Amino acid sequence: MITAGIDMGARSIRVLILKDGEVLARGESTAGFDTAESAELAFNEALEKAGITKDQLDKIVATGAGRESAPQATDTVTDVGAAARGAHEVAPQARTIIDIGAEEGRAIKTNGNGKVMDFAVNEKCAAGAGSFTEAMSRALEVELEEFGALSLESTESIPMNAQCAVFAESEVVSLLHAKTPKQDIARAVHDAIADRIVSMVRRVGIEPEIALIGAVSRNPGFVDALKRGLERDVIIPDDAEFVGALGAALVATDE
Amino acid sequence: MKANYGYMDGSGEYYITIDTDHCNNCSHHGCITGCPKGMFQVITDDYDDEVAEIKEEFRKKIKYDCADCKPTTDRPPLPCQAACTPGAITHSW
């Protein structure tokens, strides 16, 4: 059986094709103004890498914020359901899943079978999602890819008092004017995001092990801050940003 | 499943929690008519259970939409909680 999962995220669209439970190929594109066109790009990339045509797919399931606008999908699953199913596949020992994307953070508690028991989504606050690091790296004039590593060089922990991404940017500028080292500011930014995420995770209850998925898991500065906030280690699966798409493809297989 | 809909911002945490295990045997669906703003809907979730959820359009502003039911003094019982006979709904603030 060949299935595909499409994760229609706010910033990126990711496609994963499964054949009898094995990953055949992945595709990725940036979510542009025309999300259907962006989905087509990622979908075609995955098909090309897999060496198959769309007709050979038995089922296509979409997830993510824009799941209803994936033209290829025959069915949908919620972000929470897909994240839980995908995480159970790649980190079956995990009972708490933290999924952080560009615009949203989610905390999910699952049972031993990957079924969602409790969940919380931060629907609104950008200060608890990936776009916050983008905005702050711009304010610091540091490449986003270097921003996480920069914070690991920090020698002093400074609090970031602003609770909002907009005000935080002003605070970053003030810290720069005060000659605060960029490394310390970068750490303060990551600590601020982690604070919000940890608070959300505590709402559903922390149950070990904890898996971190989503593209923000690629940011070493955030991962470090999260581990400190949770006071425990987290599992980061390979290709953690594709776990949502994997979950959708698995849901397609399960059905 | 305890589903937390809402957000946290600089002023606090604003979540409506629906214990969907209580929705399973509910045919009354009082939440739909009980909320003056019509914030609730009943859907079939990923596990084919019929559960209540907060509509997408309300999730980012529940603090403001719920404000009418939460006067500072002489607060009456929340209509959504009063209407939900299985007791599935709680508010974090």
mmCIF file of C-alpha atoms in Angstrom:
data_model
loop_
_atom_site.group_PDB
_atom_site.id
_atom_site.type_symbol
_atom_site.label_atom_id
_atom_site.label_comp_id
_atom_site.label_asym_id
_atom_site.label_seq_id
_atom_site.Cartn_x
_atom_site.Cartn_y
_atom_site.Cartn_z
ATOM 1 C CA MET A 1 0.000 0.000 0.000
ATOM 2 C CA ILE A 2 1.346 3.419 -0.924
ATOM 3 C CA THR A 3 0.071 6.465 0.936
ATOM 4 C CA ALA A 4 1.054 10.120 1.193
ATOM 5 C CA GLY A 5 0.807 12.636 4.000
ATOM 6 C CA ILE A 6 0.760 16.360 3.321
ATOM 7 C CA ASP A 7 1.532 18.749 6.169
ATOM 8 C CA MET A 8 0.161 22.134 5.121
ATOM 9 C CA GLY A 9 2.019 24.305 7.607
ATOM 10 C CA ALA A 10 1.870 28.067 7.942
ATOM 11 C CA ARG A 11 5.423 28.480 6.653
ATOM 12 C CA SER A 12 6.363 25.195 4.967
ATOM 13 C CA ILE A 13 4.519 22.440 3.176
ATOM 14 C CA ARG A 14 5.938 18.948 3.596
ATOM 15 C CA VAL A 15 4.965 15.769 1.822
ATOM 16 C CA LEU A 16 5.966 12.250 2.782
ATOM 17 C CA ILE A 17 5.237 9.083 0.809
ATOM 18 C CA LEU A 18 5.044 5.702 2.539
ATOM 19 C CA LYS A 19 5.114 2.272 0.941
ATOM 20 C CA ASP A 20 4.149 -0.579 3.258
ATOM 21 C CA GLY A 21 5.233 1.486 6.245
ATOM 22 C CA GLU A 22 8.624 2.470 4.798
ATOM 23 C CA VAL A 23 9.420 6.050 3.794
ATOM 24 C CA LEU A 24 9.788 6.240 0.013
ATOM 25 C CA ALA A 25 10.370 9.967 -0.428
ATOM 26 C CA ARG A 26 9.909 13.439 0.998
ATOM 27 C CA GLY A 27 9.140 16.781 -0.633
ATOM 28 C CA GLU A 28 9.136 20.288 0.761
ATOM 29 C CA SER A 29 8.229 23.776 -0.366
ATOM 30 C CA THR A 30 7.700 27.185 1.184
ATOM 31 C CA ALA A 31 4.035 28.018 1.685
ATOM 32 C CA GLY A 32 3.495 30.893 -0.704
ATOM 33 C CA PHE A 33 0.502 33.104 -1.344
ATOM 34 C CA ASP A 34 -1.054 30.320 -3.417
ATOM 35 C CA THR A 35 -0.857 27.386 -0.993
ATOM 36 C CA ALA A 36 -2.389 24.959 -3.502
ATOM 37 C CA GLU A 37 0.450 25.719 -5.912
ATOM 38 C CA SER A 38 3.035 25.355 -3.118
ATOM 39 C CA ALA A 39 1.496 22.021 -2.144
ATOM 40 C CA GLU A 40 1.722 20.897 -5.771
ATOM 41 C CA LEU A 41 5.459 21.731 -5.818
ATOM 42 C CA ALA A 42 6.177 19.681 -2.693
ATOM 43 C CA PHE A 43 3.879 16.883 -3.834
ATOM 44 C CA ASN A 44 5.498 16.602 -7.275
ATOM 45 C CA GLU A 45 8.966 16.664 -5.717
ATOM 46 C CA ALA A 46 8.063 13.732 -3.488
ATOM 47 C CA LEU A 47 6.459 11.811 -6.375
ATOM 48 C CA GLU A 48 9.554 12.366 -8.545
ATOM 49 C CA LYS A 49 11.910 11.191 -5.797
ATOM 50 C CA ALA A 50 9.718 8.142 -5.171
ATOM 51 C CA GLY A 51 9.603 7.398 -8.904
ATOM 52 C CA ILE A 52 5.837 6.946 -8.919
ATOM 53 C CA THR A 53 2.799 8.758 -10.268
ATOM 54 C CA LYS A 54 -0.139 10.145 -8.307
ATOM 55 C CA ASP A 55 -2.365 7.336 -9.615
ATOM 56 C CA GLN A 56 -0.237 4.805 -7.744
ATOM 57 C CA LEU A 57 -1.090 6.369 -4.390
ATOM 58 C CA ASP A 58 -3.846 4.520 -2.559
ATOM 59 C CA LYS A 59 -4.703 7.369 -0.222
ATOM 60 C CA ILE A 60 -3.566 10.931 0.502
ATOM 61 C CA VAL A 61 -4.262 12.572 3.862
ATOM 62 C CA ALA A 62 -3.587 16.227 4.641
ATOM 63 C CA THR A 63 -2.913 17.836 8.003
ATOM 64 C CA GLY A 64 -1.718 21.231 9.258
ATOM 65 C CA ALA A 65 -3.323 24.635 9.462
ATOM 66 C CA GLY A 66 -4.099 24.672 5.734
ATOM 67 C CA ARG A 67 -5.197 21.049 5.425
ATOM 68 C CA GLU A 68 -8.529 21.925 3.884
ATOM 69 C CA SER A 69 -6.769 23.634 0.973
ATOM 70 C CA ALA A 70 -4.604 20.696 -0.109
ATOM 71 C CA PRO A 71 -6.044 19.847 -3.524
ATOM 72 C CA GLN A 72 -4.484 16.380 -3.675
ATOM 73 C CA ALA A 73 -5.862 15.155 -0.346
ATOM 74 C CA THR A 74 -8.695 12.649 -0.141
ATOM 75 C CA ASP A 75 -9.046 13.031 3.624
ATOM 76 C CA THR A 76 -7.788 15.167 6.513
ATOM 77 C CA VAL A 77 -6.558 14.669 10.060
ATOM 78 C CA THR A 78 -6.017 17.327 12.719
ATOM 79 C CA ASP A 79 -2.503 18.646 13.462
ATOM 80 C CA VAL A 80 -2.738 17.121 16.931
ATOM 81 C CA GLY A 81 -3.819 13.694 15.663
ATOM 82 C CA ALA A 82 -1.115 13.602 12.979
ATOM 83 C CA ALA A 83 1.627 14.731 15.356
ATOM 84 C CA ALA A 84 0.646 12.071 17.904
ATOM 85 C CA ARG A 85 0.488 9.291 15.305
ATOM 86 C CA GLY A 86 3.790 10.286 13.691
ATOM 87 C CA ALA A 87 5.600 10.715 16.994
ATOM 88 C CA HIS A 88 4.397 7.312 18.179
ATOM 89 C CA GLU A 89 6.005 5.782 15.082
ATOM 90 C CA VAL A 90 9.412 7.438 15.457
ATOM 91 C CA ALA A 91 9.577 7.677 19.257
ATOM 92 C CA PRO A 92 7.165 5.052 20.643
ATOM 93 C CA GLN A 93 8.451 5.518 24.182
ATOM 94 C CA ALA A 94 7.366 9.174 24.225
ATOM 95 C CA ARG A 95 4.172 10.033 26.110
ATOM 96 C CA THR A 96 4.460 13.813 25.839
ATOM 97 C CA ILE A 97 4.857 15.385 22.405
ATOM 98 C CA ILE A 98 5.911 18.984 21.900
ATOM 99 C CA ASP A 99 5.314 20.189 18.363
ATOM 100 C CA ILE A 100 6.556 23.653 17.483
ATOM 101 C CA GLY A 101 5.996 25.128 14.078
ATOM 102 C CA ALA A 102 6.289 28.604 12.639
ATOM 103 C CA GLU A 103 3.006 29.959 13.965
ATOM 104 C CA GLU A 104 1.841 27.554 16.666
ATOM 105 C CA GLY A 105 3.120 25.419 19.490
ATOM 106 C CA ARG A 106 1.337 22.286 20.690
ATOM 107 C CA ALA A 107 1.695 20.045 23.709
ATOM 108 C CA ILE A 108 0.152 16.599 23.436
ATOM 109 C CA LYS A 109 -0.077 13.789 25.968
ATOM 110 C CA THR A 110 -0.579 10.339 24.462
ATOM 111 C CA ASN A 111 -1.228 6.844 25.717
ATOM 112 C CA GLY A 112 0.955 3.867 24.877
ATOM 113 C CA ASN A 113 -0.779 3.428 21.530
ATOM 114 C CA GLY A 114 -0.189 6.935 20.239
ATOM 115 C CA LYS A 115 -3.755 8.042 20.934
ATOM 116 C CA VAL A 116 -4.179 11.627 22.108
ATOM 117 C CA MET A 117 -5.182 11.845 25.767
ATOM 118 C CA ASP A 118 -4.828 15.601 26.403
ATOM 119 C CA PHE A 119 -3.630 18.482 24.292
ATOM 120 C CA ALA A 120 -3.133 22.226 24.409
ATOM 121 C CA VAL A 121 -2.438 24.518 21.493
ATOM 122 C CA ASN A 122 -1.154 28.038 21.800
ATOM 123 C CA GLU A 123 -3.410 29.444 19.110
ATOM 124 C CA LYS A 124 -2.362 33.022 19.300
ATOM 125 C CA CYS A 125 0.919 34.001 20.876
ATOM 126 C CA ALA A 126 3.770 34.329 18.381
ATOM 127 C CA ALA A 127 6.203 34.452 21.296
ATOM 128 C CA GLY A 128 5.772 30.694 21.655
ATOM 129 C CA ALA A 129 6.488 29.723 18.064
ATOM 130 C CA GLY A 130 9.194 29.672 15.424
ATOM 131 C CA SER A 131 8.306 32.974 13.803
ATOM 132 C CA PHE A 132 9.417 34.689 17.021
ATOM 133 C CA THR A 133 13.027 33.555 16.507
ATOM 134 C CA GLU A 134 12.854 34.791 12.923
ATOM 135 C CA ALA A 135 11.747 38.246 14.009
ATOM 136 C CA MET A 136 14.336 38.419 16.783
ATOM 137 C CA SER A 137 17.204 37.228 14.563
ATOM 138 C CA ARG A 138 16.245 39.973 12.110
ATOM 139 C CA ALA A 139 16.350 42.541 14.924
ATOM 140 C CA LEU A 140 19.812 41.289 15.910
ATOM 141 C CA GLU A 141 20.921 41.143 12.253
ATOM 142 C CA VAL A 142 21.956 37.514 12.668
ATOM 143 C CA GLU A 143 21.195 34.776 10.140
ATOM 144 C CA LEU A 144 18.394 32.561 11.431
ATOM 145 C CA GLU A 145 20.552 29.457 10.903
ATOM 146 C CA GLU A 146 23.227 30.913 13.203
ATOM 147 C CA PHE A 147 20.860 32.291 15.806
ATOM 148 C CA GLY A 148 20.478 29.088 17.839
ATOM 149 C CA ALA A 149 24.187 28.321 17.962
ATOM 150 C CA LEU A 150 24.907 31.928 18.930
ATOM 151 C CA SER A 151 22.805 31.629 22.077
ATOM 152 C CA LEU A 152 24.840 28.607 23.197
ATOM 153 C CA GLU A 153 27.847 30.952 23.447
ATOM 154 C CA SER A 154 26.053 33.088 26.048
ATOM 155 C CA THR A 155 27.811 33.596 29.365
ATOM 156 C CA GLU A 156 25.033 35.404 31.195
ATOM 157 C CA SER A 157 21.333 34.725 31.574
ATOM 158 C CA ILE A 158 19.272 37.883 31.237
ATOM 159 C CA PRO A 159 15.510 37.980 31.613
ATOM 160 C CA MET A 160 13.304 39.136 28.767
ATOM 161 C CA ASN A 161 10.414 40.932 30.366
ATOM 162 C CA ALA A 162 8.214 41.526 27.343
ATOM 163 C CA GLN A 163 5.480 38.897 26.967
ATOM 164 C CA CYS A 164 4.653 39.769 23.405
ATOM 165 C CA ALA A 165 6.665 39.363 20.188
ATOM 166 C CA VAL A 166 6.077 42.976 19.211
ATOM 167 C CA PHE A 167 7.235 44.409 22.547
ATOM 168 C CA ALA A 168 10.067 41.872 22.720
ATOM 169 C CA GLU A 169 11.514 43.334 19.528
ATOM 170 C CA SER A 170 11.653 46.757 21.204
ATOM 171 C CA GLU A 171 13.302 45.153 24.212
ATOM 172 C CA VAL A 172 15.917 43.492 21.990
ATOM 173 C CA VAL A 173 16.710 46.860 20.429
ATOM 174 C CA SER A 174 17.028 48.417 23.913
ATOM 175 C CA LEU A 175 19.374 45.613 24.999
ATOM 176 C CA LEU A 176 21.478 46.207 21.879
ATOM 177 C CA HIS A 177 21.695 49.915 22.695
ATOM 178 C CA ALA A 178 22.801 48.943 26.204
ATOM 179 C CA LYS A 179 25.696 47.015 24.595
ATOM 180 C CA THR A 180 24.377 43.652 25.801
ATOM 181 C CA PRO A 181 26.238 40.900 23.938
ATOM 182 C CA LYS A 182 24.212 39.369 21.099
ATOM 183 C CA GLN A 183 24.857 35.922 22.531
ATOM 184 C CA ASP A 184 23.072 36.824 25.771
ATOM 185 C CA ILE A 185 20.171 38.414 23.916
ATOM 186 C CA ALA A 186 19.840 35.307 21.728
ATOM 187 C CA ARG A 187 19.711 33.148 24.853
ATOM 188 C CA ALA A 188 17.086 35.439 26.416
ATOM 189 C CA VAL A 189 14.936 35.077 23.286
ATOM 190 C CA HIS A 190 15.134 31.270 23.364
ATOM 191 C CA ASP A 191 14.480 31.207 27.113
ATOM 192 C CA ALA A 192 11.370 33.334 26.559
ATOM 193 C CA ILE A 193 9.977 30.930 23.933
ATOM 194 C CA ALA A 194 10.822 27.914 26.087
ATOM 195 C CA ASP A 195 9.060 29.508 29.091
ATOM 196 C CA ARG A 196 5.815 29.720 27.167
ATOM 197 C CA ILE A 197 6.125 26.215 25.789
ATOM 198 C CA VAL A 198 6.971 24.707 29.196
ATOM 199 C CA SER A 199 3.956 26.449 30.714
ATOM 200 C CA MET A 200 1.746 24.932 27.991
ATOM 201 C CA VAL A 201 3.273 21.477 28.497
ATOM 202 C CA ARG A 202 2.585 21.686 32.218
ATOM 203 C CA ARG A 203 -1.068 22.379 31.381
ATOM 204 C CA VAL A 204 -1.416 18.894 29.845
ATOM 205 C CA GLY A 205 0.985 17.372 32.379
ATOM 206 C CA ILE A 206 4.519 16.168 31.766
ATOM 207 C CA GLU A 207 4.830 12.438 31.374
ATOM 208 C CA PRO A 208 8.184 11.009 30.317
ATOM 209 C CA GLU A 209 9.539 10.460 27.775
ATOM 210 C CA ILE A 210 9.192 13.763 25.943
ATOM 211 C CA ALA A 211 9.598 14.065 22.172
ATOM 212 C CA LEU A 212 10.175 17.378 20.408
ATOM 213 C CA ILE A 213 9.021 17.597 16.792
ATOM 214 C CA GLY A 214 8.547 20.365 14.248
ATOM 215 C CA ALA A 215 11.098 22.526 12.473
ATOM 216 C CA VAL A 216 12.014 24.485 15.620
ATOM 217 C CA SER A 217 13.633 21.295 16.949
ATOM 218 C CA ARG A 218 16.481 22.108 14.555
ATOM 219 C CA ASN A 219 17.348 25.175 16.639
ATOM 220 C CA PRO A 220 20.014 24.133 19.198
ATOM 221 C CA GLY A 221 19.500 27.295 21.240
ATOM 222 C CA PHE A 222 15.809 26.577 21.709
ATOM 223 C CA VAL A 223 16.420 22.893 22.465
ATOM 224 C CA ASP A 224 18.915 23.876 25.164
ATOM 225 C CA ALA A 225 16.455 26.369 26.679
ATOM 226 C CA LEU A 226 13.622 23.839 26.579
ATOM 227 C CA LYS A 227 15.679 21.161 28.318
ATOM 228 C CA ARG A 228 16.590 23.629 31.046
ATOM 229 C CA GLY A 229 12.947 24.683 31.406
ATOM 230 C CA LEU A 230 11.650 21.117 31.576
ATOM 231 C CA GLU A 231 14.599 20.023 33.715
ATOM 232 C CA ARG A 232 14.864 16.874 31.651
ATOM 233 C CA ASP A 233 16.088 15.622 28.299
ATOM 234 C CA VAL A 234 13.942 15.463 25.173
ATOM 235 C CA ILE A 235 13.977 13.030 22.265
ATOM 236 C CA ILE A 236 14.408 14.657 18.868
ATOM 237 C CA PRO A 237 13.663 12.168 16.111
ATOM 238 C CA ASP A 238 15.408 12.242 12.741
ATOM 239 C CA ASP A 239 13.561 14.445 10.249
ATOM 240 C CA ALA A 240 11.527 15.863 13.125
ATOM 241 C CA GLU A 241 9.974 18.471 10.833
ATOM 242 C CA PHE A 242 8.375 15.677 8.748
ATOM 243 C CA VAL A 243 6.682 13.917 11.686
ATOM 244 C CA GLY A 244 3.334 15.640 10.991
ATOM 245 C CA ALA A 245 3.409 14.504 7.340
ATOM 246 C CA LEU A 246 4.475 11.037 8.469
ATOM 247 C CA GLY A 247 1.548 10.928 10.898
ATOM 248 C CA ALA A 248 -0.876 11.874 8.128
ATOM 249 C CA ALA A 249 0.548 9.178 5.831
ATOM 250 C CA LEU A 250 0.247 6.623 8.654
ATOM 251 C CA VAL A 251 -3.352 7.642 9.314
ATOM 252 C CA ALA A 252 -3.976 7.022 5.592
ATOM 253 C CA THR A 253 -2.392 3.575 5.949
ATOM 254 C CA ASP A 254 -4.331 2.777 9.144
ATOM 255 C CA GLU A 255 -7.625 3.532 7.464
ATOM 256 C CA MET B 1 -9.216 13.489 26.212
ATOM 257 C CA LYS B 2 -8.823 16.930 27.713
ATOM 258 C CA ALA B 3 -8.746 19.381 24.838
ATOM 259 C CA ASN B 4 -7.455 22.841 25.747
ATOM 260 C CA TYR B 5 -8.549 25.574 23.352
ATOM 261 C CA GLY B 6 -7.190 29.071 23.734
ATOM 262 C CA TYR B 7 -3.888 30.759 24.296
ATOM 263 C CA MET B 8 -1.506 32.387 26.695
ATOM 264 C CA ASP B 9 -0.462 35.983 26.322
ATOM 265 C CA GLY B 10 1.136 38.699 28.402
ATOM 266 C CA SER B 11 -1.961 39.079 30.542
ATOM 267 C CA GLY B 12 -2.512 35.433 31.420
ATOM 268 C CA GLU B 13 -3.681 32.019 30.300
ATOM 269 C CA TYR B 14 -7.030 31.776 28.601
ATOM 270 C CA TYR B 15 -8.053 28.210 27.939
ATOM 271 C CA ILE B 16 -11.404 26.486 27.752
ATOM 272 C CA THR B 17 -10.894 22.818 28.545
ATOM 273 C CA ILE B 18 -13.333 20.248 27.218
ATOM 274 C CA ASP B 19 -13.099 16.786 28.731
ATOM 275 C CA THR B 20 -14.261 14.957 25.620
ATOM 276 C CA ASP B 21 -14.680 11.672 27.495
ATOM 277 C CA HIS B 22 -17.823 13.272 28.916
ATOM 278 C CA CYS B 23 -19.081 14.109 25.411
ATOM 279 C CA ASN B 24 -19.256 10.458 24.332
ATOM 280 C CA ASN B 25 -22.584 9.692 25.941
ATOM 281 C CA CYS B 26 -24.101 13.145 25.543
ATOM 282 C CA SER B 27 -26.956 13.517 23.098
ATOM 283 C CA HIS B 28 -28.154 16.727 24.700
ATOM 284 C CA HIS B 29 -25.437 18.980 23.206
ATOM 285 C CA GLY B 30 -26.369 21.812 25.559
ATOM 286 C CA CYS B 31 -23.069 23.556 24.875
ATOM 287 C CA ILE B 32 -24.196 24.490 21.377
ATOM 288 C CA THR B 33 -27.246 26.431 22.522
ATOM 289 C CA GLY B 34 -25.950 27.327 25.989
ATOM 290 C CA CYS B 35 -23.174 29.652 24.846
ATOM 291 C CA PRO B 36 -24.654 33.057 23.935
ATOM 292 C CA LYS B 37 -21.871 33.581 21.395
ATOM 293 C CA GLY B 38 -22.291 30.157 19.778
ATOM 294 C CA MET B 39 -18.663 29.254 20.368
ATOM 295 C CA PHE B 40 -19.186 25.493 20.586
ATOM 296 C CA GLN B 41 -19.776 22.926 17.889
ATOM 297 C CA VAL B 42 -19.981 19.145 17.900
ATOM 298 C CA ILE B 43 -17.680 17.299 15.508
ATOM 299 C CA THR B 44 -16.472 13.790 14.841
ATOM 300 C CA ASP B 45 -12.856 13.700 15.983
ATOM 301 C CA ASP B 46 -9.858 11.751 14.629
ATOM 302 C CA TYR B 47 -10.974 8.700 16.594
ATOM 303 C CA ASP B 48 -14.563 8.790 15.266
ATOM 304 C CA ASP B 49 -15.954 10.029 18.577
ATOM 305 C CA GLU B 50 -18.585 12.763 18.648
ATOM 306 C CA VAL B 51 -17.105 15.546 20.752
ATOM 307 C CA ALA B 52 -17.572 19.250 21.421
ATOM 308 C CA GLU B 53 -14.939 21.764 20.379
ATOM 309 C CA ILE B 54 -14.496 25.517 20.261
ATOM 310 C CA LYS B 55 -14.998 26.857 16.756
ATOM 311 C CA GLU B 56 -11.799 27.931 15.031
ATOM 312 C CA GLU B 57 -12.859 31.562 14.705
ATOM 313 C CA PHE B 58 -13.168 31.994 18.484
ATOM 314 C CA ARG B 59 -9.972 30.294 19.637
ATOM 315 C CA LYS B 60 -7.722 33.326 19.354
ATOM 316 C CA LYS B 61 -10.010 35.700 21.227
ATOM 317 C CA ILE B 62 -11.836 33.685 23.886
ATOM 318 C CA LYS B 63 -10.808 36.137 26.587
ATOM 319 C CA TYR B 64 -12.863 38.797 24.842
ATOM 320 C CA ASP B 65 -15.744 36.611 23.656
ATOM 321 C CA CYS B 66 -16.227 35.151 27.143
ATOM 322 C CA ALA B 67 -15.993 38.571 28.819
ATOM 323 C CA ASP B 68 -19.758 39.211 28.724
ATOM 324 C CA CYS B 69 -20.368 36.104 30.839
ATOM 325 C CA LYS B 70 -17.642 37.047 33.325
ATOM 326 C CA PRO B 71 -18.483 40.319 35.041
ATOM 327 C CA THR B 72 -15.983 41.409 37.690
ATOM 328 C CA THR B 73 -18.532 41.202 40.488
ATOM 329 C CA ASP B 74 -21.677 39.142 41.046
ATOM 330 C CA ARG B 75 -20.540 36.602 38.517
ATOM 331 C CA PRO B 76 -23.376 34.187 37.689
ATOM 332 C CA PRO B 77 -22.681 30.556 36.738
ATOM 333 C CA LEU B 78 -21.207 30.398 33.251
ATOM 334 C CA PRO B 79 -23.968 29.547 30.752
ATOM 335 C CA CYS B 80 -21.787 27.041 28.905
ATOM 336 C CA GLN B 81 -20.997 25.163 32.113
ATOM 337 C CA ALA B 82 -24.598 25.294 33.265
ATOM 338 C CA ALA B 83 -25.785 23.949 29.917
ATOM 339 C CA CYS B 84 -23.244 21.140 29.800
ATOM 340 C CA THR B 85 -24.970 18.506 31.923
ATOM 341 C CA PRO B 86 -22.075 15.992 31.805
ATOM 342 C CA GLY B 87 -19.787 18.708 33.260
ATOM 343 C CA ALA B 88 -17.186 18.593 30.513
ATOM 344 C CA ILE B 89 -16.363 22.310 30.340
ATOM 345 C CA THR B 90 -13.923 24.240 32.514
ATOM 346 C CA HIS B 91 -12.326 27.659 32.109
ATOM 347 C CA SER B 92 -8.782 28.479 33.177
ATOM 348 C CA TRP B 93 -9.537 32.066 34.205
#
